[in-house]
Tab-separated table of C-alpha atoms in Angstrom:
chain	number	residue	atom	x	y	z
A	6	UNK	CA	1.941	145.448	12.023
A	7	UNK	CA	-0.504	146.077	14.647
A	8	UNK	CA	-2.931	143.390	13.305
A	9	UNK	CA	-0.064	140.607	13.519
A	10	UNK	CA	0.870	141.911	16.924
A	11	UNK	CA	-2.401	141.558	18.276
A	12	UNK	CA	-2.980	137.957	16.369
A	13	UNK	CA	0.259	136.997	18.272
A	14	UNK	CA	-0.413	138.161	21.405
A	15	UNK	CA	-4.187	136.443	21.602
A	16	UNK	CA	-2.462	133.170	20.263
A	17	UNK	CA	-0.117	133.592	23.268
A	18	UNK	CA	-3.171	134.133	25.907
A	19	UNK	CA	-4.891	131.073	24.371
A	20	UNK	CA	-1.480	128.995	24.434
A	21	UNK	CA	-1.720	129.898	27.859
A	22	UNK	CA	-5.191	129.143	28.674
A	23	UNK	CA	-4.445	125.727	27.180
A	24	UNK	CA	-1.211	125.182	29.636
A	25	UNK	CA	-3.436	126.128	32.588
A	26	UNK	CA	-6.656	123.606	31.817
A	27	UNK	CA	-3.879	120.900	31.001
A	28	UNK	CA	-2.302	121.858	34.743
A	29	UNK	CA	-5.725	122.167	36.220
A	30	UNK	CA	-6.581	118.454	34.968
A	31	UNK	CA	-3.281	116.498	36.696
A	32	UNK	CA	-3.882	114.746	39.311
A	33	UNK	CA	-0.818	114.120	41.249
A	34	UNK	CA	0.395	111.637	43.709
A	35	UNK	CA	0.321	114.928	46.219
A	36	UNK	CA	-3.148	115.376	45.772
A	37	UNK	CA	-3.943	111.827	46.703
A	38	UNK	CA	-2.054	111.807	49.705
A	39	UNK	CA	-3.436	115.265	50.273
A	40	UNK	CA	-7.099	114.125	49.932
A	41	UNK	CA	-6.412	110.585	51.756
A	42	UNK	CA	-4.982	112.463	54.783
A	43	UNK	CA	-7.505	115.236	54.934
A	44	UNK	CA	-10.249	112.232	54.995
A	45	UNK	CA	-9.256	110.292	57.829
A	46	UNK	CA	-10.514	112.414	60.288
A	47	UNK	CA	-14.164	111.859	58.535
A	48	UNK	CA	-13.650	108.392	59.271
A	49	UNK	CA	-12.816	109.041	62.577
A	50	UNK	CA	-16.002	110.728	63.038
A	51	UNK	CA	-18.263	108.079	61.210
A	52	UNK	CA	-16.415	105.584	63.781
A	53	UNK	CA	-17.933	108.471	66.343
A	54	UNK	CA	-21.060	108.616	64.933
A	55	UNK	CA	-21.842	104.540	65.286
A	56	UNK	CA	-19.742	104.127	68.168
A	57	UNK	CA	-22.664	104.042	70.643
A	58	UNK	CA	-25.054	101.840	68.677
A	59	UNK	CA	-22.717	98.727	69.297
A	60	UNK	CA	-21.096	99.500	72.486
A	61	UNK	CA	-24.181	100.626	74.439
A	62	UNK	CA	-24.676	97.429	76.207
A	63	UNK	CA	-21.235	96.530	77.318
A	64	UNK	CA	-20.509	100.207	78.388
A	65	UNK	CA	-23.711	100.403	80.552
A	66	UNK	CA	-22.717	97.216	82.093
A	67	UNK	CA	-19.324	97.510	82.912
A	68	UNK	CA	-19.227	100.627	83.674
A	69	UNK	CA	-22.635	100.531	86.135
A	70	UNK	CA	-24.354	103.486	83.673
A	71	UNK	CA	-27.822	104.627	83.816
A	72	UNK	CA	-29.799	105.245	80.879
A	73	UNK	CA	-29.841	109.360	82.040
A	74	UNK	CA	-25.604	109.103	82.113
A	75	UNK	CA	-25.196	106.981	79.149
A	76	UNK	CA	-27.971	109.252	76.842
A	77	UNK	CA	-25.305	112.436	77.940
A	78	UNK	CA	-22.529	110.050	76.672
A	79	UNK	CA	-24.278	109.574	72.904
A	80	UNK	CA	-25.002	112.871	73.042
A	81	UNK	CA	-21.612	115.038	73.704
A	82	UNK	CA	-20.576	114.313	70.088
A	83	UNK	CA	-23.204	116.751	68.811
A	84	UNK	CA	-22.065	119.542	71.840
A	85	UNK	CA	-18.590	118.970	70.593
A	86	UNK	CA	-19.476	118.991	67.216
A	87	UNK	CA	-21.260	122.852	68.276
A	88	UNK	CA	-18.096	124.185	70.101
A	89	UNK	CA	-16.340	123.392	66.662
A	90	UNK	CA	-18.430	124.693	64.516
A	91	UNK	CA	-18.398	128.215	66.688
A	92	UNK	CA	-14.473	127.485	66.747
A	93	UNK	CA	-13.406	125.984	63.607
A	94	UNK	CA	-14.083	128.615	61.058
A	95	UNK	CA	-11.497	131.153	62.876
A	96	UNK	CA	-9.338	128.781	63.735
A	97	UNK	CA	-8.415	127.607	60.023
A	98	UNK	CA	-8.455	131.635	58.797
A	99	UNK	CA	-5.533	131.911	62.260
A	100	UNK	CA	-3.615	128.712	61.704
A	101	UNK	CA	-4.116	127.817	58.246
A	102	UNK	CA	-5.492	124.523	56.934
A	103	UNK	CA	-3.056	122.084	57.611
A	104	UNK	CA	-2.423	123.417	61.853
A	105	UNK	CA	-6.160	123.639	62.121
A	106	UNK	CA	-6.571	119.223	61.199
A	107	UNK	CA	-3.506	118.671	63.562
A	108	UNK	CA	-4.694	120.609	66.575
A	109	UNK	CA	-7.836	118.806	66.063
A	110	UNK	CA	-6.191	115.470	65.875
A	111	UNK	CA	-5.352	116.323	69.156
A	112	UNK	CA	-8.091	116.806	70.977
A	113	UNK	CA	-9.404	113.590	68.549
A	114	UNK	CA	-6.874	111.323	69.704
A	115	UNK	CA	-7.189	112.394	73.478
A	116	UNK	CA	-11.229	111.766	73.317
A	117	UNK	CA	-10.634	108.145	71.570
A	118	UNK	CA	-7.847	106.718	74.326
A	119	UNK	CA	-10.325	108.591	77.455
A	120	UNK	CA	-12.971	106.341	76.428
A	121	UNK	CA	-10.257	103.295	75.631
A	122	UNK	CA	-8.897	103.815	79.116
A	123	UNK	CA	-11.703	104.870	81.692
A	124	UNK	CA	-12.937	116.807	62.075
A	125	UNK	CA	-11.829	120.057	57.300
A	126	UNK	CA	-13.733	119.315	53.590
A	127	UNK	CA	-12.839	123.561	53.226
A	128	UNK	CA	-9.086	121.789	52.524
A	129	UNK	CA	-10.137	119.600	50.022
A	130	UNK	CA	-11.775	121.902	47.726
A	131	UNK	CA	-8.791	124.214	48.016
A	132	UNK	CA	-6.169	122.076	46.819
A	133	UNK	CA	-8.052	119.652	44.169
A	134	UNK	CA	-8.188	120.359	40.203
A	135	UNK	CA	-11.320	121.764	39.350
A	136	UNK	CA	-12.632	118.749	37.003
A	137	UNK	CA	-12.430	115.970	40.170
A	138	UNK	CA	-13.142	118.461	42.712
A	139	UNK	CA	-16.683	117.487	43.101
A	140	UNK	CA	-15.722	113.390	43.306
A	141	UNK	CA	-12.750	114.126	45.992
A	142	UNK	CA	-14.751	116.552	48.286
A	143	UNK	CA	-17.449	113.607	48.045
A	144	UNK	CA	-15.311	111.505	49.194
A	145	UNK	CA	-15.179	113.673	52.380
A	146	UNK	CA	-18.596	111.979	52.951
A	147	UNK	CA	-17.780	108.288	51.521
A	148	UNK	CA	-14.873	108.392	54.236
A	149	UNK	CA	-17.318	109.347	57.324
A	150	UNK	CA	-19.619	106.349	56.228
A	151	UNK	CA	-16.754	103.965	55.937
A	152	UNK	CA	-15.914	104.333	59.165
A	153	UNK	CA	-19.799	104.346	60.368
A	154	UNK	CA	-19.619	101.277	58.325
A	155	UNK	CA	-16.643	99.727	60.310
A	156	UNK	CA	-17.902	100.106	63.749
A	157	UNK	CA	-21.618	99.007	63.021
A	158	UNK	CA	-20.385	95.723	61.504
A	159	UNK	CA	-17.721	94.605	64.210
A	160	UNK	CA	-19.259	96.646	66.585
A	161	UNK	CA	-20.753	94.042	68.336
A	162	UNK	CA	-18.088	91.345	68.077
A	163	UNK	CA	-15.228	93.483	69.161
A	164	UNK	CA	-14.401	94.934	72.759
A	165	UNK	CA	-15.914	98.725	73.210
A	166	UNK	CA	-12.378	99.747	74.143
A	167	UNK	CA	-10.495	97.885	71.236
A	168	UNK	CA	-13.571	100.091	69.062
A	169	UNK	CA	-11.918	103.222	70.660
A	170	UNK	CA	-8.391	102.564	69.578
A	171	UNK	CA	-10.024	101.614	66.378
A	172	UNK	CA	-11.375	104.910	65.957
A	173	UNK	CA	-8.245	107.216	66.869
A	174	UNK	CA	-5.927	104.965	64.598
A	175	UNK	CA	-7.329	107.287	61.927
A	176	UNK	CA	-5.941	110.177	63.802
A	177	UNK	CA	-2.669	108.965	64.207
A	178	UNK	CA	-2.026	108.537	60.460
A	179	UNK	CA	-3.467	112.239	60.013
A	180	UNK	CA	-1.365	113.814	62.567
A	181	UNK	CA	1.840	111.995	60.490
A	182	UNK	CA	0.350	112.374	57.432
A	183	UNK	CA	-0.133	116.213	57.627
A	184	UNK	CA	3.573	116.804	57.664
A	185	UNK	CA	3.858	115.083	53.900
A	186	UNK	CA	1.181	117.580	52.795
A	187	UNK	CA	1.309	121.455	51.788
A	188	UNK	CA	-0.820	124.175	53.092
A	189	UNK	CA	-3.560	125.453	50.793
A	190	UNK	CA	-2.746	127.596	48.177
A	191	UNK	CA	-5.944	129.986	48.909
A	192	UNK	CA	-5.120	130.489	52.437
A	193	UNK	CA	-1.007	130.973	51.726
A	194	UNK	CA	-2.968	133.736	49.160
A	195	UNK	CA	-5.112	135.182	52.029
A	196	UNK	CA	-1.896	135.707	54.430
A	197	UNK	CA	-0.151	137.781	51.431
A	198	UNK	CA	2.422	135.179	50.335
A	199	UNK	CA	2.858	134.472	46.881
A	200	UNK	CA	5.711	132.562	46.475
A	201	UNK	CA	4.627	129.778	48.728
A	202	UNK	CA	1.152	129.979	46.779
A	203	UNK	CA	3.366	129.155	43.794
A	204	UNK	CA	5.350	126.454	45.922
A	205	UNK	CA	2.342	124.853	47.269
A	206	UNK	CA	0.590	124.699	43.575
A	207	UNK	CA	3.900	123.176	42.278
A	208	UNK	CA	3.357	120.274	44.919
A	209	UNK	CA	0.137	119.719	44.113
A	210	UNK	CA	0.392	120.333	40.239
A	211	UNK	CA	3.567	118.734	39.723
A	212	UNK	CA	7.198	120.262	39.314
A	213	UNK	CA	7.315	120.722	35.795
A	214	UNK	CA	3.682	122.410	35.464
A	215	UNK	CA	3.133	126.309	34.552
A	216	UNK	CA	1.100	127.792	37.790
A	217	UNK	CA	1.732	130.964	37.357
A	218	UNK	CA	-1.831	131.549	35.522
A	219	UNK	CA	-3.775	130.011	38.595
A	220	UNK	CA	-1.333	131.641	41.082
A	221	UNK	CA	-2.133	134.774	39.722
A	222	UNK	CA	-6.079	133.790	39.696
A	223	UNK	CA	-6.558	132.231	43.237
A	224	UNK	CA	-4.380	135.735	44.451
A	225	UNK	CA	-6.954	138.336	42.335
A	226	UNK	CA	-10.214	135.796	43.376
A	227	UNK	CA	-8.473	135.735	47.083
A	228	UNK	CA	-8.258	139.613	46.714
A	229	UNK	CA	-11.577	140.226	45.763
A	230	UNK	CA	-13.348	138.379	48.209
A	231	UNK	CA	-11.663	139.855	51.205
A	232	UNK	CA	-12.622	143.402	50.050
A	233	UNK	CA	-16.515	141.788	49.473
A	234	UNK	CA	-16.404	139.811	52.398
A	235	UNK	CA	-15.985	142.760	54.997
A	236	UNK	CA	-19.492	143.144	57.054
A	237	UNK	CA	-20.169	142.723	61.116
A	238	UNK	CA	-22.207	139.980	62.848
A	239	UNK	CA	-25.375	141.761	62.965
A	240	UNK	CA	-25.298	142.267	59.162
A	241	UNK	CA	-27.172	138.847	58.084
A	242	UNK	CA	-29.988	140.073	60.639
A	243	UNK	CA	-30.732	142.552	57.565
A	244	UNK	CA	-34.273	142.494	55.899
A	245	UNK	CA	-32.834	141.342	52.566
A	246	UNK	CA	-30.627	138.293	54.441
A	247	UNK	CA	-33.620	137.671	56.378
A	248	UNK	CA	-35.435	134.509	54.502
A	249	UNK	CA	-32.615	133.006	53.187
A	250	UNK	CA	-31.222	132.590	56.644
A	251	UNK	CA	-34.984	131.098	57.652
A	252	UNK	CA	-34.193	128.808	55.291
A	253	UNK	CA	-30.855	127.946	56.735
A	254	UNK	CA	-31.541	127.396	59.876
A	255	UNK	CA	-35.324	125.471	58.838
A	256	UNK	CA	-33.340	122.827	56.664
A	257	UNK	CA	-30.868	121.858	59.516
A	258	UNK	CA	-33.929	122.084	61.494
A	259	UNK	CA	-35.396	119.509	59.955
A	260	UNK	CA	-32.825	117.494	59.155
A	261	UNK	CA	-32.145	116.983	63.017
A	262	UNK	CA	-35.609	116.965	64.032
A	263	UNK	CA	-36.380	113.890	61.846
A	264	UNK	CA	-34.591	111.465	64.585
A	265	UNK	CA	-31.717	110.434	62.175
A	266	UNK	CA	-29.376	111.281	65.290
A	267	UNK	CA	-31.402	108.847	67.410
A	268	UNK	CA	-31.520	106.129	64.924
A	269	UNK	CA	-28.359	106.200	64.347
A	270	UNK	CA	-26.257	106.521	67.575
A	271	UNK	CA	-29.183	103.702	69.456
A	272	UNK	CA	-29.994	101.489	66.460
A	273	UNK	CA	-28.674	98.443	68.248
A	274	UNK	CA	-31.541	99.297	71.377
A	275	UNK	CA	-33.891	99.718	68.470
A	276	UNK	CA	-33.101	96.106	67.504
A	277	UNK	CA	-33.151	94.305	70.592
A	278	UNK	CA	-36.781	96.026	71.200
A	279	UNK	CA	-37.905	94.867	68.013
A	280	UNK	CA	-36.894	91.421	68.494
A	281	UNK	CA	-34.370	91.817	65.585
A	282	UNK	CA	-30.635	90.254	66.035
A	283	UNK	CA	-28.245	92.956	66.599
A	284	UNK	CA	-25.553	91.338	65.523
A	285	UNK	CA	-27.808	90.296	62.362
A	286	UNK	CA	-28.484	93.952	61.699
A	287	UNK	CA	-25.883	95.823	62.931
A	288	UNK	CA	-23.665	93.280	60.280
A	289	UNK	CA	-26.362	94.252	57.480
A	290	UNK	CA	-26.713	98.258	58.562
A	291	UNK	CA	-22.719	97.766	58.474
A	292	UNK	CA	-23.062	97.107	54.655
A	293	UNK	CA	-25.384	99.252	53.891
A	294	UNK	CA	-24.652	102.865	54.664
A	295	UNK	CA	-21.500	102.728	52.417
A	296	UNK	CA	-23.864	102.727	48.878
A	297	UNK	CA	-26.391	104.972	50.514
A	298	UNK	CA	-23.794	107.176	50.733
A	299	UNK	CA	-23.254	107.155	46.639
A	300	UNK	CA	-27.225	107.514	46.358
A	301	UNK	CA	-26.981	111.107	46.714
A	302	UNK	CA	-24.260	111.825	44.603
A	303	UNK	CA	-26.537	109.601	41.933
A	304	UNK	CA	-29.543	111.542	41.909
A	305	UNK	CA	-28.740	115.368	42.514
A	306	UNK	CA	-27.416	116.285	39.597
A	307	UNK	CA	-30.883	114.403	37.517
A	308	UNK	CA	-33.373	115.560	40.544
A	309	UNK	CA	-31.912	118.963	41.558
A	310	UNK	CA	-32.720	120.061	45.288
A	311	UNK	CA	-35.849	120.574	45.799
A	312	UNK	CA	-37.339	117.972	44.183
A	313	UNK	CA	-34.801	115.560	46.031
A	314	UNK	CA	-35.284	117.251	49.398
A	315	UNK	CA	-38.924	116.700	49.251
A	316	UNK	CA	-38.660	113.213	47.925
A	317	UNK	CA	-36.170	112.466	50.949
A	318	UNK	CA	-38.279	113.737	53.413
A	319	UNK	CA	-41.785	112.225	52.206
A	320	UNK	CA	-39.926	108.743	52.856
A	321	UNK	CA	-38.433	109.367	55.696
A	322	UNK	CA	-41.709	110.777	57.388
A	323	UNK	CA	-43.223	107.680	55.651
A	324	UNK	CA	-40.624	105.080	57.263
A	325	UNK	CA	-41.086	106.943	60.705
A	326	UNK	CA	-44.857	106.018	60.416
A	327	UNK	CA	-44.498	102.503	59.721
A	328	UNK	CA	-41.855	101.910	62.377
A	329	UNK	CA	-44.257	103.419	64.798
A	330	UNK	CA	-46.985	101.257	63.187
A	331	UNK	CA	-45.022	97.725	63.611
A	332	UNK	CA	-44.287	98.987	67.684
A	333	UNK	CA	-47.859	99.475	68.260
A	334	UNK	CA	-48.574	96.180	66.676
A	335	UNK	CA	-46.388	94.480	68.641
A	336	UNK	CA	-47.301	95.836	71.642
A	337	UNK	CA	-51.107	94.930	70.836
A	338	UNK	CA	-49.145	91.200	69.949
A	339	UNK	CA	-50.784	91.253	66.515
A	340	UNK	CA	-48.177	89.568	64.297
A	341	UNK	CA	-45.377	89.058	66.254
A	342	UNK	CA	-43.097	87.141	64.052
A	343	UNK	CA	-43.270	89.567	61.149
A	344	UNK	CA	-42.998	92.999	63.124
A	345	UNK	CA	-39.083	92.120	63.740
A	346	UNK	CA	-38.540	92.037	60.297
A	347	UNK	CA	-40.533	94.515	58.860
A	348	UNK	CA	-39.033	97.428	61.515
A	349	UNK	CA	-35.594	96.704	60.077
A	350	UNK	CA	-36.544	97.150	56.640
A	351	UNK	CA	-38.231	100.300	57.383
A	352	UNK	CA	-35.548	101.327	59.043
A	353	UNK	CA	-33.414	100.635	56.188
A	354	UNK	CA	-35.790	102.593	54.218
A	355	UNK	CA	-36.044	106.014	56.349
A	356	UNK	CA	-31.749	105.543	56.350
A	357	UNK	CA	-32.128	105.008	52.372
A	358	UNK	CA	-34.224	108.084	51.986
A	359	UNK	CA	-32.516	110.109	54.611
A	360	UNK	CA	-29.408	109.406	52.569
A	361	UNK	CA	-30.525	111.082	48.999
A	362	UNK	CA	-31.569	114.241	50.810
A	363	UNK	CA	-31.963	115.707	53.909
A	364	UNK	CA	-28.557	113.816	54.916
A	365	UNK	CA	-25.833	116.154	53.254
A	366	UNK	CA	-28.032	118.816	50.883
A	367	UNK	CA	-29.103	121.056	53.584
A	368	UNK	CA	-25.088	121.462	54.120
A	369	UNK	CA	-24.916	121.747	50.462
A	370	UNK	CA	-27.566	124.652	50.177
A	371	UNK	CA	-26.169	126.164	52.737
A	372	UNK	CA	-23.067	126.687	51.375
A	373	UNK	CA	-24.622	128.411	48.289
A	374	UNK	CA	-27.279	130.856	49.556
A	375	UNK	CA	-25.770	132.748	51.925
A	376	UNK	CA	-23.376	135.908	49.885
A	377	UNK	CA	-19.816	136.198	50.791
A	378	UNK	CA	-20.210	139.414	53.391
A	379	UNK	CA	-22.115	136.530	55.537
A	380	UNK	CA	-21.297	133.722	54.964
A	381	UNK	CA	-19.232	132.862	57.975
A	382	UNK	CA	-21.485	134.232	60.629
A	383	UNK	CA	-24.251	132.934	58.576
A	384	UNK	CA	-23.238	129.550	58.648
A	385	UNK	CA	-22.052	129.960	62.064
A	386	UNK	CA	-25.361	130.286	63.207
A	387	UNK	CA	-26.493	127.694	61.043
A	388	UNK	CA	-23.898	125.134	61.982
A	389	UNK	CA	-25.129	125.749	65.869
A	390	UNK	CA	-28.529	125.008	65.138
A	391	UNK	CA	-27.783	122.088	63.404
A	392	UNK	CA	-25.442	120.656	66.425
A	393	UNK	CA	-27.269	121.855	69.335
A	394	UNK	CA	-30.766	120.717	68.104
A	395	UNK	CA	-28.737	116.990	67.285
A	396	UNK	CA	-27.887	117.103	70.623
A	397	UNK	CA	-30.829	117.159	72.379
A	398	UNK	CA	-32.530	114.507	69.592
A	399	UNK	CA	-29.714	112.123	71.124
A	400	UNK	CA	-30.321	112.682	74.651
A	401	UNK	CA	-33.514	112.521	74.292
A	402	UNK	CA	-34.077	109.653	71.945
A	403	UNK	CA	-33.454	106.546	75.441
A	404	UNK	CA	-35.765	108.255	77.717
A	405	UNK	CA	-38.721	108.362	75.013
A	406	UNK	CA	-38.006	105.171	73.486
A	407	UNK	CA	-38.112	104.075	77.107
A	408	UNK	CA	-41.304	105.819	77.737
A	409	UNK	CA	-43.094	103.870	74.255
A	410	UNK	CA	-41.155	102.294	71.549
A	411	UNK	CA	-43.825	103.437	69.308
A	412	UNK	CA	-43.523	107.193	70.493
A	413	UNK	CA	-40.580	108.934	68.710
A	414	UNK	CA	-40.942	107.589	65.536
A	415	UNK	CA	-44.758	109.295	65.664
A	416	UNK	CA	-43.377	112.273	66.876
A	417	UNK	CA	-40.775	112.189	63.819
A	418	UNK	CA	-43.559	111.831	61.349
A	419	UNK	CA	-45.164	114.572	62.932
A	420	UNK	CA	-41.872	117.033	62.626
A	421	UNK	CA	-40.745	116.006	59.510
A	422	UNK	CA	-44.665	117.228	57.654
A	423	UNK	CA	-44.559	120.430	59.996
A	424	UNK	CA	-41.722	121.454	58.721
A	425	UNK	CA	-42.054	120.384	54.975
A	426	UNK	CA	-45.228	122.299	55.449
């Protein structure tokens, strides 16, 4: 009697555990929105992130700029990108997932119609099914180099102001859109409210699906982590914390102090020095970042980190070289038809190789070497260093390019093998 009881019972659990990995596979029409929503304020910021490589010249003009005032206008999207990174992480523990994106929008929207008229992936992998979780977080990523994408290829036929309202339209559809989506389960969990866990899973999973097995798993994972997770600031200063945080804080190091900030946010300046069309390559650059964008997802999982990290930044210091090589020869006037071309193909190149590696992994590792108990003030820290040090690689970038063409890409080489050292 016992023996059939137990027989049934495990044939119950396993029914289950079958009902749950058939839930955890849908992928509902609420997800999509969900996801779609979620990733328009990445393409905000890619519009952001480009914005000043195609609308330098037409700002500075009409608006009587020097290169000191507009170098502080490139560069406040890395100070505002450090105020949210201090801010952000609270802010979505207060106000949920869903408030957090809106208040955002706000401030978003408000920045995009200032210039006219004078950004949560944490979401994403809350609410997707475990088995496309990887793909839709990505696309977190794909989204922000859409948008780079858009303003780099009209950004030089189109109005700098109509490129503003271009970039908050975004926004708009995310502030609207937020209303059609639920909150995320995990954080309804962390607030202590299980029946809207249940209610938001039901959205997301569909009516008819059985949640009450990942209810009752996101609640006891939600659980545990809060009673893991309890530690002060000065706790990651520890001995034991000590070199993973070095390691932290050296990746985003490096990815910042490679120039990628300057190159992108300036790359139109870098093409009129060169000789190169703008419109020529800002069209082609346009096209390009949206597959260097897939490279990475491509080769991580048959590379693995390391190995891809050093790859990235042997080509990158490698394509910093030769740009500084083709300056110095055209300064010297030593082939001064091919020098055009060849700087846009190396930049192309340090972009390409930028793109497999030190673009989005150190964010990546990051995420997965610092424990629980620190992992907010951990990547607090981190996330400062990364924003502040962009920062003052885009204010700097006009006055040394300024100074010699040829300069900053030799000093990138130099940083880039310092810190790989």
């Amino acid at each position: 009697m016992v023996v059939v009881e137990d027989r049934s019972m495990e044939e119950g659990l396993i029914r289950q555990r079958h009902q749950n990995d058939r839930n955890d596979r849908r992928i509902t029409a609420c997800v999509i929105l969900s996801t779609f929503v979620t990733v328009c304020s990445s393409f905000s910021f890619g519009c952001a992130s480009g914005y000043t490589s195609g609308s330098e010249t037409a700002i500075m003009k009409e608006l009587d700029l020097s290169i000191a005032e507009f170098s502080a206008f490139g560069s406040f999207l890395n100070l505002g990108a450090a105020l949210g990174a201090f801010c952000s992480g609270q802010l979505a523990v207060t106000l949920g997932r869903r408030r957090t994106l809106w208040a955002c929008d706000l401030f978003c929207i408000f920045g995009w119609l200032f210039i006219a008229f004078a950004k949560v992936p944490v979401y994403l992998a809350e609410i997707t099914p475990k088995h496309v979780r990887g793909a839709l977080t990505s696309s977190n990523q794909l989204f922000q180099n859409c948008g780079l994408s858009l303003i780099y290829f009209f950004g030089t036929v189109i109005n700098w102001r109509v490129l503003a309202i271009i970039g908050a339209v975004p926004c708009f559809i995310q502030v609207i859109g937020i209303y059609f989506i639920p909150e995320s389960p995990r954080w309804l969990a962390k607030i202590g409210s299980g029946k809207q866990v249940e209610n938001s899973l039901h959205r997301l999973r569909g009516r008819d699906a059985d949640v009450s097995g990942e209810s009752a798993e996101i609640q006891a994972m939600t659980k545990m982590l809060e009673e893991d997770s309890k530690s002060s600031f000065c706790d990651m200063f520890q001995k034991k914390y000590r070199r993973t945080l070095v390691v932290g804080i050296g990746l985003m190091l490096i990815q910042q102090l490679s120039g990628a900030a300057g190159l992108t946010y300036y790359s139109n300046a870098i093409f009129r020095k060169a000789g190169f069309s703008e419109t020529l390559g800002s069209m082609i650059f346009g096209v390009f970042v949206i597959p260097k964008a897939l490279m990475a997802v491509i080769f991580v999982d048959t590379w693995g980190r390391r190995p891809l990290l050093l790859a990235s930044a042997a080509g990158m210091s490698i394509g910093s070289l030769l740009i500084g090589v083709c300056f110095t020869l055209q300064g010297m006037n030593i082939l001064p038809e091919l020098t055009p071309v060849f700087v846009f193909v190396f930049i192309l190149v340090y972009f390409g190789c930028f793109a497999i590696g030190l673009g989005g992994l150190p964010w990546v590792i990051m995420s997965e070497i610092f424990p629980v108990n620190i992992k907010v003030s951990a990547g607090t820290i981190v996330a400062l260093t990364s924003w502040t040090s962009g920062w003052f690689v885009s204010y700097a970038f006009n006055f040394m390019f300024e100074w010699s063409a040829q300069g900053p890409y030799f000093l990138y080489y130099f940083s880039i093998n310092l810190k790989t050292d």
